[in-house]
Amino acid sequence: NAGVTQTPKFQVLKTGQSMTLQCAQDMNHNSMYWYRQDPGMGLRLIYYSASEGTTDKGEVPNGYNVSRLNKREFSLRLESAAPSQTSVYFCASRNSAGQGSTDTQYFGPGTRLTVL
Amino acid sequence: RKEVEQDPGPFNVPEGATVAFNCTYSNSASQSFFWYRQDCRKEPKLLMSVYSSGNEDGRFTAQLNRASQYISLLIRDSKLSDSATYLCAVTPNTGGFKTIFGAGTRLFVKA
């Protein structure tokens, strides 16, 4: 049981390049999330997927797209990377899809992205 | 005003000390509350959920004050290994599936 896995762990891009961050969970969780974490800003939600087949914008969705490929996988795509997207990206999953769920989130190890 | 606010610290305490962190939230309809621990360059991990009646897990005690809209974390008998960033998290009742995280409080425990 690996929990939440993310690839790659590190990435350096040039401005304008595109890439996809991969996330998978093996806990049969319904909900999955993408966050970015910047110094002093905490975790900010980019996109989330309450259940397979649905995705919704979070707090900072501009410049990103997501795909909930199946129940296990949730990818994050940067179509044209910008220096402002330099950050640490965390994927997370949670079991319950209900509103106001008390279930905790489990995080992947993160992807450290630098855009030059 | 941010939805969830924490004192960024750092808090520098000697081993054995008791230290407390507070976290305020703005949405009075918030339903679920958590404390996460994040080590340097690692992912956040759940430390404990916070229940209305307060709860304790070993040296850690979490409390919720709905009237004043804050949660607290008390660490007794601090260990060097407690050095980390502590994030509070709040799930609004109207927020559906989203959890709002504070920016974290850094704790350094010194020998």
Tab-separated table of C-alpha atoms in Angstrom:
chain	number	residue	atom	x	y	z
A	1	ASN	CA	0.000	0.000	0.000
A	2	ALA	CA	1.949	2.997	-1.305
A	3	GLY	CA	-0.659	5.634	-0.390
A	4	VAL	CA	-0.366	8.671	-2.659
A	5	THR	CA	2.447	8.717	-5.193
A	6	GLN	CA	3.583	11.615	-7.381
A	7	THR	CA	5.902	11.863	-10.346
A	8	PRO	CA	8.260	13.463	-10.998
A	9	LYS	CA	9.860	14.481	-7.699
A	10	PHE	CA	11.791	17.349	-9.280
A	11	GLN	CA	11.445	19.236	-12.554
A	12	VAL	CA	13.033	22.275	-14.156
A	13	LEU	CA	11.207	23.898	-17.059
A	14	LYS	CA	11.822	26.866	-19.266
A	15	THR	CA	9.157	29.517	-19.617
A	16	GLY	CA	6.552	28.396	-22.125
A	17	GLN	CA	7.208	24.676	-21.822
A	18	SER	CA	4.432	22.312	-20.877
A	19	MET	CA	4.361	19.359	-18.562
A	20	THR	CA	2.036	17.038	-16.690
A	21	LEU	CA	2.359	16.114	-13.041
A	22	GLN	CA	1.089	12.663	-12.260
A	23	CYS	CA	-0.647	11.527	-9.080
A	24	ALA	CA	-2.044	8.146	-8.114
A	25	GLN	CA	-3.568	6.740	-4.948
A	26	ASP	CA	-4.197	3.136	-4.024
A	27	MET	CA	-6.543	3.715	-1.067
A	28	ASN	CA	-9.741	3.678	-3.158
A	29	HIS	CA	-10.440	7.278	-2.160
A	30	ASN	CA	-13.186	9.231	-3.873
A	31	SER	CA	-11.755	12.738	-3.697
A	32	MET	CA	-8.421	13.976	-4.983
A	33	TYR	CA	-6.748	17.380	-4.785
A	34	TRP	CA	-3.889	19.425	-6.192
A	35	TYR	CA	-2.247	22.076	-4.031
A	36	ARG	CA	0.713	24.356	-4.439
A	37	GLN	CA	2.797	25.485	-1.497
A	38	ASP	CA	4.841	28.652	-1.513
A	39	PRO	CA	6.816	30.196	1.362
A	40	GLY	CA	4.523	32.115	3.701
A	41	MET	CA	1.433	31.213	1.666
A	42	GLY	CA	0.582	27.800	2.981
A	43	LEU	CA	-1.199	25.239	0.865
A	44	ARG	CA	-3.421	26.704	-1.822
A	45	LEU	CA	-5.930	24.555	-3.656
A	46	ILE	CA	-5.537	24.535	-7.430
A	47	TYR	CA	-8.145	22.002	-8.522
A	48	TYR	CA	-9.975	19.139	-6.949
A	49	SER	CA	-12.038	16.158	-7.991
A	50	ALA	CA	-14.828	15.209	-5.622
A	51	SER	CA	-15.368	11.922	-7.404
A	52	GLU	CA	-14.385	10.119	-10.563
A	53	GLY	CA	-15.597	12.059	-13.560
A	54	THR	CA	-15.818	15.461	-11.885
A	55	THR	CA	-13.331	18.284	-11.451
A	56	ASP	CA	-13.689	21.757	-9.966
A	57	LYS	CA	-11.576	24.866	-9.613
A	58	GLY	CA	-9.959	25.733	-6.352
A	59	GLU	CA	-8.442	28.972	-5.167
A	60	VAL	CA	-5.687	29.364	-7.805
A	61	PRO	CA	-6.676	27.485	-11.011
A	62	ASN	CA	-5.320	29.905	-13.636
A	63	GLY	CA	-2.607	28.386	-15.800
A	64	TYR	CA	-3.476	24.807	-14.907
A	65	ASN	CA	-5.701	22.030	-16.170
A	66	VAL	CA	-6.530	18.695	-14.604
A	67	SER	CA	-7.759	15.275	-15.616
A	68	ARG	CA	-9.323	12.675	-13.370
A	69	LEU	CA	-8.286	9.727	-15.500
A	70	ASN	CA	-9.953	7.134	-13.287
A	71	LYS	CA	-10.587	6.693	-9.584
A	72	ARG	CA	-6.874	6.212	-8.870
A	73	GLU	CA	-5.271	8.908	-10.984
A	74	PHE	CA	-5.492	12.695	-11.069
A	75	SER	CA	-3.067	14.649	-13.234
A	76	LEU	CA	-2.175	18.332	-13.304
A	77	ARG	CA	-1.051	19.982	-16.530
A	78	LEU	CA	0.814	23.227	-17.067
A	79	GLU	CA	0.239	24.195	-20.699
A	80	SER	CA	2.682	27.095	-20.817
A	81	ALA	CA	4.808	27.307	-17.710
A	82	ALA	CA	5.596	30.685	-16.151
A	83	PRO	CA	8.137	31.608	-13.446
A	84	SER	CA	5.206	32.372	-11.125
A	85	GLN	CA	4.406	28.653	-11.195
A	86	THR	CA	7.666	27.795	-9.474
A	87	SER	CA	6.450	26.001	-6.390
A	88	VAL	CA	6.068	22.703	-4.580
A	89	TYR	CA	3.024	20.801	-5.792
A	90	PHE	CA	1.227	18.327	-3.563
A	91	CYS	CA	-1.432	15.866	-4.541
A	92	ALA	CA	-3.808	14.591	-1.863
A	93	SER	CA	-6.718	12.209	-1.574
A	94	ARG	CA	-9.567	11.761	0.848
A	95	ASN	CA	-11.998	8.936	1.362
A	96	SER	CA	-15.343	10.584	1.874
A	97	ALA	CA	-16.916	12.699	-0.864
A	98	GLY	CA	-19.578	14.095	1.364
A	99	GLN	CA	-19.977	17.761	2.081
A	100	GLY	CA	-18.176	18.839	5.193
A	101	SER	CA	-16.416	15.519	5.404
A	102	THR	CA	-14.466	14.842	8.542
A	103	ASP	CA	-12.120	12.447	6.792
A	104	THR	CA	-8.515	13.484	6.686
A	105	GLN	CA	-6.490	14.074	3.560
A	106	TYR	CA	-3.428	12.029	2.704
A	107	PHE	CA	-0.673	13.777	0.794
A	108	GLY	CA	1.849	12.618	-1.758
A	109	PRO	CA	5.575	13.450	-1.350
A	110	GLY	CA	5.377	16.492	-3.616
A	111	THR	CA	6.899	17.701	-6.871
A	112	ARG	CA	9.407	20.542	-6.723
A	113	LEU	CA	9.016	22.569	-9.895
A	114	THR	CA	11.261	25.395	-11.023
A	115	VAL	CA	10.365	27.488	-14.052
A	116	LEU	CA	13.227	29.542	-15.455
B	1	ARG	CA	-8.663	38.667	6.157
B	2	LYS	CA	-7.464	35.136	5.420
B	3	GLU	CA	-9.914	32.316	6.054
B	4	VAL	CA	-7.464	30.503	8.302
B	5	GLU	CA	-4.677	32.377	10.076
B	6	GLN	CA	-1.720	31.241	12.125
B	7	ASP	CA	1.215	32.949	13.765
B	8	PRO	CA	4.140	31.944	11.514
B	9	GLY	CA	6.602	31.943	14.444
B	10	PRO	CA	9.195	30.652	14.705
B	11	PHE	CA	8.717	29.434	18.218
B	12	ASN	CA	12.069	28.528	19.765
B	13	VAL	CA	11.697	26.452	22.927
B	14	PRO	CA	14.004	24.265	25.029
B	15	GLU	CA	13.446	20.553	25.370
B	16	GLY	CA	10.855	19.794	27.988
B	17	ALA	CA	8.991	23.042	27.534
B	18	THR	CA	5.267	23.385	26.941
B	19	VAL	CA	4.281	25.331	23.855
B	20	ALA	CA	0.897	26.300	22.449
B	21	PHE	CA	-0.238	27.433	19.019
B	22	ASN	CA	-3.502	29.033	18.043
B	23	CYS	CA	-5.244	29.144	14.709
B	24	THR	CA	-8.193	31.398	13.917
B	25	TYR	CA	-10.793	30.783	11.222
B	26	SER	CA	-13.272	33.214	9.731
B	27	ASN	CA	-16.124	30.951	8.606
B	28	SER	CA	-18.384	30.362	11.588
B	29	ALA	CA	-20.044	27.478	9.764
B	30	SER	CA	-16.824	25.494	9.633
B	31	GLN	CA	-17.373	21.890	10.521
B	32	SER	CA	-14.124	19.949	10.713
B	33	PHE	CA	-10.778	20.935	12.149
B	34	PHE	CA	-7.368	19.344	11.947
B	35	TRP	CA	-3.728	19.824	12.895
B	36	TYR	CA	-1.108	18.611	10.420
B	37	ARG	CA	2.612	18.347	10.920
B	38	GLN	CA	5.030	19.093	8.083
B	39	ASP	CA	8.727	18.330	8.277
B	40	CYS	CA	11.191	20.266	6.149
B	41	ARG	CA	10.813	19.381	2.468
B	42	LYS	CA	8.203	16.718	3.245
B	43	GLU	CA	4.470	16.411	2.792
B	44	PRO	CA	1.980	17.358	5.511
B	45	LYS	CA	0.797	14.501	7.684
B	46	LEU	CA	-2.192	14.439	9.970
B	47	LEU	CA	-1.250	15.010	13.598
B	48	MET	CA	-4.741	14.987	15.021
B	49	SER	CA	-8.322	15.922	14.366
B	50	VAL	CA	-9.889	18.488	16.672
B	51	TYR	CA	-13.185	17.617	18.290
B	52	SER	CA	-15.656	19.939	19.963
B	53	SER	CA	-14.977	18.452	23.376
B	54	GLY	CA	-11.213	18.704	22.940
B	55	ASN	CA	-8.961	15.722	22.550
B	56	GLU	CA	-5.586	14.493	23.691
B	57	ASP	CA	-3.029	12.201	22.137
B	58	GLY	CA	-0.075	11.627	24.402
B	59	ARG	CA	1.779	14.913	24.788
B	60	PHE	CA	-0.513	16.685	22.338
B	61	THR	CA	-3.828	18.346	23.214
B	62	ALA	CA	-6.126	20.003	20.703
B	63	GLN	CA	-9.033	22.248	21.567
B	64	LEU	CA	-11.767	24.035	19.665
B	65	ASN	CA	-13.360	27.306	20.705
B	66	ARG	CA	-16.321	27.905	18.431
B	67	ALA	CA	-17.411	31.113	20.149
B	68	SER	CA	-14.076	32.776	19.447
B	69	GLN	CA	-13.467	30.773	16.247
B	70	TYR	CA	-10.083	29.338	16.980
B	71	ILE	CA	-8.414	26.002	17.518
B	72	SER	CA	-5.350	25.379	19.614
B	73	LEU	CA	-2.580	22.831	19.870
B	74	LEU	CA	-0.669	22.296	23.094
B	75	ILE	CA	2.554	20.315	23.136
B	76	ARG	CA	3.859	19.255	26.538
B	77	ASP	CA	7.367	18.058	27.343
B	78	SER	CA	8.710	19.130	23.927
B	79	LYS	CA	11.172	16.816	22.196
B	80	LEU	CA	13.794	17.675	19.612
B	81	SER	CA	11.782	15.568	17.191
B	82	ASP	CA	8.802	17.901	17.573
B	83	SER	CA	10.670	20.510	15.504
B	84	ALA	CA	8.492	20.995	12.427
B	85	THR	CA	5.868	23.257	10.914
B	86	TYR	CA	2.347	22.796	12.254
B	87	LEU	CA	-0.520	23.513	9.876
B	88	CYS	CA	-4.090	23.963	10.955
B	89	ALA	CA	-6.840	22.994	8.542
B	90	VAL	CA	-10.538	23.769	8.452
B	91	THR	CA	-13.280	22.236	6.351
B	92	PRO	CA	-16.117	24.734	5.907
B	93	ASN	CA	-19.600	23.321	6.098
B	94	THR	CA	-20.517	25.106	2.914
B	95	GLY	CA	-17.222	24.347	1.235
B	96	GLY	CA	-18.153	20.958	-0.036
B	97	PHE	CA	-15.035	18.977	-0.471
B	98	LYS	CA	-12.474	21.668	0.170
B	99	THR	CA	-10.191	22.078	3.145
B	100	ILE	CA	-8.557	25.414	3.913
B	101	PHE	CA	-5.055	25.329	5.353
B	102	GLY	CA	-3.239	27.902	7.407
B	103	ALA	CA	0.261	28.947	6.381
B	104	GLY	CA	1.768	27.083	9.326
B	105	THR	CA	3.643	27.783	12.541
B	106	ARG	CA	7.308	26.824	12.749
B	107	LEU	CA	8.566	25.205	15.918
B	108	PHE	CA	12.202	24.692	16.843
B	109	VAL	CA	12.950	22.651	19.937
B	110	LYS	CA	16.499	23.131	21.221
B	111	ALA	CA	18.615	20.857	23.377
